[in-house]
mmCIF file of C-alpha atoms and ligand atoms in Angstrom:
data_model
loop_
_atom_site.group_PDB
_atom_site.id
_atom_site.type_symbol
_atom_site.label_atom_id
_atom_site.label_comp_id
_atom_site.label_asym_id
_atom_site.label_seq_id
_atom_site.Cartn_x
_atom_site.Cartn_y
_atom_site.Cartn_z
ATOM 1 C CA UNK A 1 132.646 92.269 85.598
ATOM 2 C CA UNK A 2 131.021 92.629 89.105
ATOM 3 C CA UNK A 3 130.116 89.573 90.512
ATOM 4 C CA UNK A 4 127.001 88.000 90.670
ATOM 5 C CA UNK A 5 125.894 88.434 94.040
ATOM 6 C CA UNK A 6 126.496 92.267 93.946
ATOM 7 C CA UNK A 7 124.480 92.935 90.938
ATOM 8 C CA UNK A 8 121.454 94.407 92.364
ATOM 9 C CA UNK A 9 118.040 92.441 91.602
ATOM 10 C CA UNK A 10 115.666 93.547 89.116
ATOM 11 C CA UNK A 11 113.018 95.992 90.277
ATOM 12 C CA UNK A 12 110.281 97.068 87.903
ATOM 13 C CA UNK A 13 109.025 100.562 87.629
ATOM 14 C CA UNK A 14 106.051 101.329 89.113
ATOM 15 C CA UNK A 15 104.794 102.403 85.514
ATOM 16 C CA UNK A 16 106.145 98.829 84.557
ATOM 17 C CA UNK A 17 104.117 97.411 87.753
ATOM 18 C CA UNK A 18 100.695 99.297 86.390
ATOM 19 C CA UNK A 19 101.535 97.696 82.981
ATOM 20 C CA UNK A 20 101.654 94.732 84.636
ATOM 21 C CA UNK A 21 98.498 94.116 86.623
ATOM 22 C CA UNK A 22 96.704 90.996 87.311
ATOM 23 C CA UNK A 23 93.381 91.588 85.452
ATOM 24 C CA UNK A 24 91.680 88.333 85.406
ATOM 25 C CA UNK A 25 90.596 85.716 88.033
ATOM 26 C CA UNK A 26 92.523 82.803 85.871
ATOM 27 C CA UNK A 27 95.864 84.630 86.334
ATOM 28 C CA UNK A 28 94.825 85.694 89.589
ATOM 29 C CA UNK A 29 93.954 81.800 90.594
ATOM 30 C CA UNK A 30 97.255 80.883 89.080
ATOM 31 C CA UNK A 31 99.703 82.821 90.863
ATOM 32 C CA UNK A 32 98.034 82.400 93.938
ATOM 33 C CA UNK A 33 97.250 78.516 93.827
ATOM 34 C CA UNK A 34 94.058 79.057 94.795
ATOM 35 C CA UNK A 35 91.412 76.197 94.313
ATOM 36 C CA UNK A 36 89.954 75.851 90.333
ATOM 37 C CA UNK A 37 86.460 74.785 91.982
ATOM 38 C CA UNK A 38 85.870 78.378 92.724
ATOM 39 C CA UNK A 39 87.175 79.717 89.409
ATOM 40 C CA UNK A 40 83.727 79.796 88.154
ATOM 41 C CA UNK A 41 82.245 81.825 90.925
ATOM 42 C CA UNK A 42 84.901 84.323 90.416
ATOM 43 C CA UNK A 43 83.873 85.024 86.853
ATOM 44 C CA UNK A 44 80.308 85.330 87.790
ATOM 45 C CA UNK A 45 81.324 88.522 89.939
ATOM 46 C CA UNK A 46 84.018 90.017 87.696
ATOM 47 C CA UNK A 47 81.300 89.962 84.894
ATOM 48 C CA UNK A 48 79.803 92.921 87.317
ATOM 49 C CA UNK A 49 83.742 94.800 88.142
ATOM 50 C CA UNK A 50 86.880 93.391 87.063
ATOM 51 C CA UNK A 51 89.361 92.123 88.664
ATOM 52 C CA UNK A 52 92.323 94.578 89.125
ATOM 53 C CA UNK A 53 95.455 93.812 91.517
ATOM 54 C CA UNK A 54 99.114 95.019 91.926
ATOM 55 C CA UNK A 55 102.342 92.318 91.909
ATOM 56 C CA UNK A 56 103.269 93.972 95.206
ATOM 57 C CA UNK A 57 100.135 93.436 96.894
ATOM 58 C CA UNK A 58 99.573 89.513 95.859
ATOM 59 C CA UNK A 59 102.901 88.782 97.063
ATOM 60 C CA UNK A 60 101.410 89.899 100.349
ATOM 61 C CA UNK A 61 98.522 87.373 100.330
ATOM 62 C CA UNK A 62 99.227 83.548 101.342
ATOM 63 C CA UNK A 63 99.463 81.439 98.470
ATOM 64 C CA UNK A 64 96.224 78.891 98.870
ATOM 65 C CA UNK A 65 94.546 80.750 101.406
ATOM 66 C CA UNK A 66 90.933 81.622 99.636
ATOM 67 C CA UNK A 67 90.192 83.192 103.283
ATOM 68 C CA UNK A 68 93.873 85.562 103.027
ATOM 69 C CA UNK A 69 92.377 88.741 104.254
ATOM 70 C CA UNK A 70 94.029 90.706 101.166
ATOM 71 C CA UNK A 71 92.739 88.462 98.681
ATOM 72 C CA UNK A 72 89.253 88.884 100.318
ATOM 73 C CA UNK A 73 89.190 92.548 99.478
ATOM 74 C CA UNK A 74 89.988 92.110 95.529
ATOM 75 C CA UNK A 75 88.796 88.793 94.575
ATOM 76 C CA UNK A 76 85.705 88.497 92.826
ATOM 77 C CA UNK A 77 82.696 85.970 93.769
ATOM 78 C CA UNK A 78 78.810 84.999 92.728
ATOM 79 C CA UNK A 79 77.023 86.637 96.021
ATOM 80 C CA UNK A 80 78.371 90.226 94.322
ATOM 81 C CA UNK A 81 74.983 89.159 91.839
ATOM 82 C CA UNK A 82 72.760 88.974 94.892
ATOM 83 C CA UNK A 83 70.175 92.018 95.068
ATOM 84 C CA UNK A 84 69.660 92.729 98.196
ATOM 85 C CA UNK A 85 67.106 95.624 99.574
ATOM 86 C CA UNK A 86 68.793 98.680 100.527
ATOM 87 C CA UNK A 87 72.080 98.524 98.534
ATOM 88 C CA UNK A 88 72.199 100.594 95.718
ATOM 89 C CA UNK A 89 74.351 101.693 92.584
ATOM 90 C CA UNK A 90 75.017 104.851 93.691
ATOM 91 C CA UNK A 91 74.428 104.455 97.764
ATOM 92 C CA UNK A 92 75.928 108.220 98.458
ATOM 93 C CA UNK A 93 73.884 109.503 95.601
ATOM 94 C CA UNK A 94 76.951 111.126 94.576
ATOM 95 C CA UNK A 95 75.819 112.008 90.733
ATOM 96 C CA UNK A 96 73.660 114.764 92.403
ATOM 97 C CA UNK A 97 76.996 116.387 94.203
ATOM 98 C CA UNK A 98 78.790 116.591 90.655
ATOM 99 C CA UNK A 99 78.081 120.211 89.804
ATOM 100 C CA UNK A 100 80.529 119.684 86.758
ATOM 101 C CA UNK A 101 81.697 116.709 85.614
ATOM 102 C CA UNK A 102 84.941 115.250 87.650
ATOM 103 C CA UNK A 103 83.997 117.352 90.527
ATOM 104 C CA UNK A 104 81.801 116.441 93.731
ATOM 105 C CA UNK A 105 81.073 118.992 95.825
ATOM 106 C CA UNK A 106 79.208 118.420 99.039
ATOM 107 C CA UNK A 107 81.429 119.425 102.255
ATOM 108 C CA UNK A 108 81.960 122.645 102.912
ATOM 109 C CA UNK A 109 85.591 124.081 102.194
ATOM 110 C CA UNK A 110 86.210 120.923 100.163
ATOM 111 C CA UNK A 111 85.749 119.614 96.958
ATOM 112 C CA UNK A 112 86.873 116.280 95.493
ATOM 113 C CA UNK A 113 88.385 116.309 92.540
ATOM 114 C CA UNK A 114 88.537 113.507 90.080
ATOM 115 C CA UNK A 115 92.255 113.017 89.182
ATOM 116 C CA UNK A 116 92.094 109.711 87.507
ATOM 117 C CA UNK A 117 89.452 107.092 86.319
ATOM 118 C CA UNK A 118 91.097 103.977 87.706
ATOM 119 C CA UNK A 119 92.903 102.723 90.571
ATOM 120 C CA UNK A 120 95.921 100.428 90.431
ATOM 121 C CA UNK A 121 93.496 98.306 92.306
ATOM 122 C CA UNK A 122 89.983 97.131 92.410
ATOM 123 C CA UNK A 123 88.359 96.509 95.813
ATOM 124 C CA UNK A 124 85.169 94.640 95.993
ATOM 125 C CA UNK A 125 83.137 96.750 98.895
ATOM 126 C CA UNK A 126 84.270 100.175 96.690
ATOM 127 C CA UNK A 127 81.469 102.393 97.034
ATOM 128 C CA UNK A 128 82.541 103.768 93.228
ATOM 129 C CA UNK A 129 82.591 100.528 92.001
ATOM 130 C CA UNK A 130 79.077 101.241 90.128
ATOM 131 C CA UNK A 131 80.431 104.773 89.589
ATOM 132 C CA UNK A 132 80.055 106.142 85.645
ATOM 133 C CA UNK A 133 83.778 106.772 85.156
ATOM 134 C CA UNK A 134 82.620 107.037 81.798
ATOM 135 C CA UNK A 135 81.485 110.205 81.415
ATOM 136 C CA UNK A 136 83.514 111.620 84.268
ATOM 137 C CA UNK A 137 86.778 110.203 82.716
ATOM 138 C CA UNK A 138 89.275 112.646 83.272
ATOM 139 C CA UNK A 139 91.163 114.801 80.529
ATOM 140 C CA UNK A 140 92.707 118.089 80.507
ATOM 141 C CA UNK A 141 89.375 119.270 79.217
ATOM 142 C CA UNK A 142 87.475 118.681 82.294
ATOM 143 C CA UNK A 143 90.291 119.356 84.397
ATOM 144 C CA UNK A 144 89.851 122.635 83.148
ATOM 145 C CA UNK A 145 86.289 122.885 83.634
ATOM 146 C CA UNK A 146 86.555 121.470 87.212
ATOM 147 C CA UNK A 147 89.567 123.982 87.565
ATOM 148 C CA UNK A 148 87.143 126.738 87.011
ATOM 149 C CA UNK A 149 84.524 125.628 88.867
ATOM 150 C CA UNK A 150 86.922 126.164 92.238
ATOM 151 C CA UNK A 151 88.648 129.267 90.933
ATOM 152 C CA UNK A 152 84.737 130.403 90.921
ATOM 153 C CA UNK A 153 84.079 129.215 94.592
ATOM 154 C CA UNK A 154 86.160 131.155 96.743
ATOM 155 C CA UNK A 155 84.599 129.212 99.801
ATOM 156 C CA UNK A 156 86.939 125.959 98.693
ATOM 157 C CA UNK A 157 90.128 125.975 100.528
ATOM 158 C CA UNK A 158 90.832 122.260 99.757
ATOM 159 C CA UNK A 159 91.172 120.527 97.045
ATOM 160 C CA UNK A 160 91.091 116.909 96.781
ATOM 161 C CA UNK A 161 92.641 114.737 94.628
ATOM 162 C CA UNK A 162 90.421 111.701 94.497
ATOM 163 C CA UNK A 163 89.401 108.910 91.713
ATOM 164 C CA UNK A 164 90.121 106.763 91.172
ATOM 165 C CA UNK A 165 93.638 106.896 92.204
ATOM 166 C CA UNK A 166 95.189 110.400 91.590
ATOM 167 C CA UNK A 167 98.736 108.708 91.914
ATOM 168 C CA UNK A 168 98.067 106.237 88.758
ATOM 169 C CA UNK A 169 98.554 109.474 87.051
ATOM 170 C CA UNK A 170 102.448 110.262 85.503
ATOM 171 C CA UNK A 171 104.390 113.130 87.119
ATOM 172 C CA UNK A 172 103.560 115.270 84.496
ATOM 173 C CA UNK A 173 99.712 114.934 84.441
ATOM 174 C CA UNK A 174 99.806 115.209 88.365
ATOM 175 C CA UNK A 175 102.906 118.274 88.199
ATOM 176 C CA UNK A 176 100.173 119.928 86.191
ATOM 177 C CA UNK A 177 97.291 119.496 87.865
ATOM 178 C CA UNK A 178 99.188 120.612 91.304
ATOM 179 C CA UNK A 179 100.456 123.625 89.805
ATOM 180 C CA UNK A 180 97.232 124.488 88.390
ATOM 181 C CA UNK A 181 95.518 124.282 91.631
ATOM 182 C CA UNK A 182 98.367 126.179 92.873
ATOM 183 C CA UNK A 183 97.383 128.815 90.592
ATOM 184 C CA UNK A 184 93.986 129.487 92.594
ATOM 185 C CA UNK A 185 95.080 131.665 95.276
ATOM 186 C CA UNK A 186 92.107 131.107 97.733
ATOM 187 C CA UNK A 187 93.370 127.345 98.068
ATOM 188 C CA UNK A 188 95.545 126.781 100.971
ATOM 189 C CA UNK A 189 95.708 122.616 100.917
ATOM 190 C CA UNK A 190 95.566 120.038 98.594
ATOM 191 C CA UNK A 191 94.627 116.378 99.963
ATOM 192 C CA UNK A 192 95.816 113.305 98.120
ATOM 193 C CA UNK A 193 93.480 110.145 98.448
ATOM 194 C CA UNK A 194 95.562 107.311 97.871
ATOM 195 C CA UNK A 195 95.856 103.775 97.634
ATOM 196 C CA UNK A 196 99.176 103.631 95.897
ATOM 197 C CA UNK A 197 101.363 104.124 99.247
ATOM 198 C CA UNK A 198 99.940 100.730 100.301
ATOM 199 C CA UNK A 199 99.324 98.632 97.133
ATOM 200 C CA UNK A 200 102.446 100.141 95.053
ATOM 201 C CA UNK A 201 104.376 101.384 97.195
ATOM 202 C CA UNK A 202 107.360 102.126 94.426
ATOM 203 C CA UNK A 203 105.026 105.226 93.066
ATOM 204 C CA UNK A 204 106.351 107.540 95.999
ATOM 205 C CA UNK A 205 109.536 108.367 94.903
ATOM 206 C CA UNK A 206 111.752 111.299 95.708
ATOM 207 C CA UNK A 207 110.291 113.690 93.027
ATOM 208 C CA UNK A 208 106.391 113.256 93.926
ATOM 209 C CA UNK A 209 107.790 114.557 97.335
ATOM 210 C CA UNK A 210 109.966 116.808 96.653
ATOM 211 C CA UNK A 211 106.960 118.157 94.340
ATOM 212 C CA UNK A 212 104.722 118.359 97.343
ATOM 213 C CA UNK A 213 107.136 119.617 99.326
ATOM 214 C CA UNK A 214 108.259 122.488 97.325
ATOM 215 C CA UNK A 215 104.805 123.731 96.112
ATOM 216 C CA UNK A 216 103.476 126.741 98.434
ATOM 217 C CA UNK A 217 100.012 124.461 99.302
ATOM 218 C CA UNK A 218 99.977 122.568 102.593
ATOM 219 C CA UNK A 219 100.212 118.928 101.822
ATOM 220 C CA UNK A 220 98.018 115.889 102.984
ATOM 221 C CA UNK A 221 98.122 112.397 102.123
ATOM 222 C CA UNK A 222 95.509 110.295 103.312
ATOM 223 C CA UNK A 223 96.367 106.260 102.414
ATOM 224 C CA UNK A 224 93.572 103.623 102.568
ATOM 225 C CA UNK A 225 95.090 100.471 104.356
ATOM 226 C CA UNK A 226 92.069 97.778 106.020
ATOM 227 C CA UNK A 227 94.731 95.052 107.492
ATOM 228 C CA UNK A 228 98.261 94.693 109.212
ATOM 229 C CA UNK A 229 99.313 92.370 106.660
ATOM 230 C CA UNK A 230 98.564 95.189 104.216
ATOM 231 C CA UNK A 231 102.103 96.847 105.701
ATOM 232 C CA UNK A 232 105.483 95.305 104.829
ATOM 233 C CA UNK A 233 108.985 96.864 104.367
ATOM 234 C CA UNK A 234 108.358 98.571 100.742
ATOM 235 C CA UNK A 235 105.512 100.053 102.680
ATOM 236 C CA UNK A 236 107.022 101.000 105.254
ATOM 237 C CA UNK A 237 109.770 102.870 103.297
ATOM 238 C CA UNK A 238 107.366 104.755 101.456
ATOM 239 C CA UNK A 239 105.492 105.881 104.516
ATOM 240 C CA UNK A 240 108.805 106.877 106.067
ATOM 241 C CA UNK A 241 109.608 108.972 103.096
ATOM 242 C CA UNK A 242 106.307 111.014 102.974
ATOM 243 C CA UNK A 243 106.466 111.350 107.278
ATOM 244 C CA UNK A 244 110.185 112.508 106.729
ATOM 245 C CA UNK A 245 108.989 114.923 104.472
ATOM 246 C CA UNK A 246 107.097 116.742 107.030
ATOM 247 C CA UNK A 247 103.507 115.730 104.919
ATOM 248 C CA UNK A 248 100.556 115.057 107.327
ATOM 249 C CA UNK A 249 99.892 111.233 107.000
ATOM 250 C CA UNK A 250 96.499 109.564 107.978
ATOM 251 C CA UNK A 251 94.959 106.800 107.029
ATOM 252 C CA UNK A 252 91.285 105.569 106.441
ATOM 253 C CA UNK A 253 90.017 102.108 106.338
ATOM 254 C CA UNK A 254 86.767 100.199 105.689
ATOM 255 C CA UNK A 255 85.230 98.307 108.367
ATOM 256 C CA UNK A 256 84.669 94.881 106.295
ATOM 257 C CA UNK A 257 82.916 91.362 107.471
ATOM 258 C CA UNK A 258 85.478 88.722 106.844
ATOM 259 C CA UNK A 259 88.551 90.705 106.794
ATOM 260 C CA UNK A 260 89.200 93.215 109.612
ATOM 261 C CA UNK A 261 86.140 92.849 111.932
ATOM 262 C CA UNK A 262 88.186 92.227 114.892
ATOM 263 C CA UNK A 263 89.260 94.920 117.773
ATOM 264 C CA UNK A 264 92.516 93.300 117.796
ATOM 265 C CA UNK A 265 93.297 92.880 113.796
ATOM 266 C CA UNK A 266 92.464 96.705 114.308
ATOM 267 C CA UNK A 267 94.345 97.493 116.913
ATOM 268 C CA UNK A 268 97.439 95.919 115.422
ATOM 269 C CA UNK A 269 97.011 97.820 112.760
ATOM 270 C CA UNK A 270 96.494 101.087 114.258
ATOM 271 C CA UNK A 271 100.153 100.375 115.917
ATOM 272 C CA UNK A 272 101.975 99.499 112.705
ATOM 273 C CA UNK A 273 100.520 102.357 111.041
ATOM 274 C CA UNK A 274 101.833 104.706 113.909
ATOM 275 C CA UNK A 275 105.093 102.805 113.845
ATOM 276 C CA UNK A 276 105.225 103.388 109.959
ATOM 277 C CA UNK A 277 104.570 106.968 110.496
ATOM 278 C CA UNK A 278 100.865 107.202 109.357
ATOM 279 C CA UNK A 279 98.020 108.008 112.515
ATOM 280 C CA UNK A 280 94.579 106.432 111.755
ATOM 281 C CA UNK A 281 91.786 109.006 110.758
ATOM 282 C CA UNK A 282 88.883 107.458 109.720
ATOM 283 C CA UNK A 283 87.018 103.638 110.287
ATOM 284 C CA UNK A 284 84.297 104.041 107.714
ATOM 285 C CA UNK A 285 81.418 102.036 108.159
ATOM 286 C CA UNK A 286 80.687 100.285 104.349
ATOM 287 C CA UNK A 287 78.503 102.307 102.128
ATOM 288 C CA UNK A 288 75.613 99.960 100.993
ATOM 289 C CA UNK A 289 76.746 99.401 97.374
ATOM 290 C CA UNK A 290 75.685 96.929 95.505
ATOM 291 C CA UNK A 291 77.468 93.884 95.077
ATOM 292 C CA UNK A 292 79.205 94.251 98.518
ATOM 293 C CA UNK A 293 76.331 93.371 100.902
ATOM 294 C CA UNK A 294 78.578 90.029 102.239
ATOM 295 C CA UNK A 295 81.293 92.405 103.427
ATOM 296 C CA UNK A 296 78.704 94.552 105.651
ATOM 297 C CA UNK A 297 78.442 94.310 109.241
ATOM 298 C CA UNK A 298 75.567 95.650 111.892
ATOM 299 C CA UNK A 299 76.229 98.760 112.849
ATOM 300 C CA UNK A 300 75.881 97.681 116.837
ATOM 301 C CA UNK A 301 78.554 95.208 116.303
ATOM 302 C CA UNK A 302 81.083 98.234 114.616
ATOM 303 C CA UNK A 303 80.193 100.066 118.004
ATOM 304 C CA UNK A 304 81.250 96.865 120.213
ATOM 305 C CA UNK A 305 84.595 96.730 117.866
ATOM 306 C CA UNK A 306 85.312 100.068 118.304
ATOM 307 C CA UNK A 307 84.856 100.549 122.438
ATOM 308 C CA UNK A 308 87.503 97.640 122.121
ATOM 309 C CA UNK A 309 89.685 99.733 120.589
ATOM 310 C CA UNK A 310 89.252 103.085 122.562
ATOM 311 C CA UNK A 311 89.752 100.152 125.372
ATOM 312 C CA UNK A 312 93.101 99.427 123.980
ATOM 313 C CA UNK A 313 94.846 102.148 122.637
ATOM 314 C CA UNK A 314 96.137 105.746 123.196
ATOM 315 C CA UNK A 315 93.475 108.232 121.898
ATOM 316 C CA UNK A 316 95.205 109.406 118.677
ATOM 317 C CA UNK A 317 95.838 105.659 117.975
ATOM 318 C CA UNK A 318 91.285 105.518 117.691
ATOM 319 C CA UNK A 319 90.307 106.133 114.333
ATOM 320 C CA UNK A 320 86.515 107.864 114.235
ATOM 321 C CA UNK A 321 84.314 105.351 113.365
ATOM 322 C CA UNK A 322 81.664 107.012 110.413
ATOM 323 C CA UNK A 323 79.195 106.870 108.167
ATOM 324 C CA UNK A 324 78.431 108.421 104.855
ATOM 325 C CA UNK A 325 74.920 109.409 104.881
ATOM 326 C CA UNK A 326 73.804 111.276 101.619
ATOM 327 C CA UNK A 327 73.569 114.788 101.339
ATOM 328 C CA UNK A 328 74.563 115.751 104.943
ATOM 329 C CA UNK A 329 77.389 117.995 104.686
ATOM 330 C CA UNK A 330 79.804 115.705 106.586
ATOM 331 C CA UNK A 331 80.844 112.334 107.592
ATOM 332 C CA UNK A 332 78.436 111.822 110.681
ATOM 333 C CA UNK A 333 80.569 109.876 113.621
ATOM 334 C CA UNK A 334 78.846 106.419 114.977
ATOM 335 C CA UNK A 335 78.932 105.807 118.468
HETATM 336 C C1 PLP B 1 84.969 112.086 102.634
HETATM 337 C C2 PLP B 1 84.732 113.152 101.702
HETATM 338 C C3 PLP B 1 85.421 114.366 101.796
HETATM 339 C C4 PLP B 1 86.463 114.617 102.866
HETATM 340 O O1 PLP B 1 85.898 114.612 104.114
HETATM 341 P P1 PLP B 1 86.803 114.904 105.392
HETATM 342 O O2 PLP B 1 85.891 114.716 106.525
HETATM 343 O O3 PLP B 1 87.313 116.298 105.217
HETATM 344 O O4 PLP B 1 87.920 113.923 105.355
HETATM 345 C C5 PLP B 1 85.119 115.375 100.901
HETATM 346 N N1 PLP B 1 84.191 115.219 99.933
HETATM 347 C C6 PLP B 1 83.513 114.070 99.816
HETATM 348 C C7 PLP B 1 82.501 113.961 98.752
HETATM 349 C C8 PLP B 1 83.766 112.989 100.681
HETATM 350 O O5 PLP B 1 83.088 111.859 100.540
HETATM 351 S S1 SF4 B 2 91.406 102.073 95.866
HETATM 352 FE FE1 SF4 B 2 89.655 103.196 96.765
HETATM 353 S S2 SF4 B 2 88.541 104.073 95.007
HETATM 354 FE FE2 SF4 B 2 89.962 102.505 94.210
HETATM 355 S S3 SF4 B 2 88.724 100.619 94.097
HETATM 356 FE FE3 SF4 B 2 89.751 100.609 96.100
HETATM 357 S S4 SF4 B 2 88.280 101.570 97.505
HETATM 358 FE FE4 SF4 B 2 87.648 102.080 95.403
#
């Protein structure tokens, strides 16, 4: 019999962990201790998205803290009902980019593809958040349509698998879809967007890189972390693993009122990114979506945040600070 204290502890699955959500504001309330008198005002904005989280990402938040900066970015609340001028369903008018369905096309070279129709969580300021998953709810059958749709485009040298969260998907789904897209010989990279590295970290495991690593495309994964706290040692380890791997490893994060609006919560976190091996890429600016108006911020004060960070840091440490702005063909930069 081995003794107690050498068994090792019980560690779910990440498939157990995405069986195992959080997916409403009581049990969210609950395992957090949050305050009841704002359980109310949490259902009035989950009525408009639900509430999605990850195990591994609450235990990150501080229990009782209704101002924790991680709990900011996935719990729901009334103002989400508020319409406000200028802030649409669709603010990047992306339904008239979708050439076929689970495919937007608007950047040259590139094309997002739509891997899965959920993520493992749900963020508040998501610019998809109104998006019609519905009809654009992956299956084999549109994978195959969108499949042709870049075999037919020989100008597409990038694929990217977007969502959703492409990584929600099983090995076998994913296997498939990277070997398809291996398949199409005038694609040379395939781009992961991903929130899994951050919010379950467990879902990078040795044969999702040794699939990437083996397959002839060159391999990107670009993870969307907002705040330090966001990073802890499970992180960390899964970071390590893709950077080991020799896979190019940025990150992009939103710019968000309330939750990482300061030069130095940026800062730190452009250093423990770079320390977990992951260089900063993009600061996005929020897309005007609607429901998310609280977490948006003047675009003169973004500026001010980010000379304090070119002030602070090394240049590859700087993340470009953008904008969507619909139908131009690229991210335009913000100074
Ligand atoms: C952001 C985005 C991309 C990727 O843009 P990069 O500047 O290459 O990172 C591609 N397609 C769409 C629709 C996007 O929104
Ligand atoms: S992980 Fe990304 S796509 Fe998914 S809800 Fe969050 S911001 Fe939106």
């Amino acid at each position: 019999m081995i003794p107690r204290t050498q068994q090792a502890a019980y560690t779910p699955s990440w498939q157990d962990e995405l069986k195992n959500l959080i997916t409403c504001p009581k049990a969210l309330f609950e395992a957090l201790e949050l305050p009841v008198e704002h359980l109310a005002s949490a259902y009035k904005g989950e009525a408009l998205f639900s509430v999605r989280v990850t195990r591994p990402f609450l235990a990150r938040m501080q229990k009782g803290d209704l101002n924790d900066p991680l709990l900011l970015q996935i719990l729901p609340v009334q103002a989400e009902n508020k319409e406000i001028d200028g802030y649409s369903d669709d603010p990047l008018a992306e339904h008239q980019h979708n050439p076929t369905q689970g495919v937007i096309h608007k950047y040259h070279g590139r094309v997002l593809l739509i891997a899965a129709g959920q993520c493992a969580i749900n963020c508040r300021y998501c610019f998809r958040r109104n998006f019609d998953y519905q009809s654009n709810n992956p299956s084999r059958t549109q994978w195959l349509e969108s499949l042709d749709y870049i075999r037919q485009n020989t100008t597409i040298n990038e694929v990217i698998l977007s969502g959703g969260d492409p990584l929600v998907l099983g090995d076998s789904q994913l296997n498939w879809l990277i070997d398809q897209i291996e398949g199409i010989s005038h694609i040379t990279r395939i781009r992961f967007h991903s929130r899994l590295p951050i919010v379950l970290p467990q879902r990078i495991t040795t044969a999702f890189i040794n699939k990437l690593t083996s397959s002839r495309l060159n391999p990107i994964v670009v993870i969307h972390c907002n705040h330090p706290n966001e990073i802890d040692d499970d992180v960390r380890e899964a970071l390590c693993k893709i950077k080991q791997a020799g896979i190019t490893l940025l990150n992009q994060s939103v710019l968000l009122a309330g939750i990482n609006d300061t030069s130095d919560t940026l800062v730190e976190l452009s250093e423990q990114l770079f320390d977990a091996g992951a260089l900063p890429y993009y600061l996005h600016l929020m897309d005007k979506v609607k429901g998310a108006a609280h977490f948006d911020l003047p675009e003169k004060r973004a500026v001010a945040i980010h000379q304090e960070m070119q002030a602070a840091l090394p240049g590859f440490l700087v993340p470009k600070l953008v904008r969507e702005i619909p139908h131009k063909p690229n991210k335009t930069s913000i100074f």
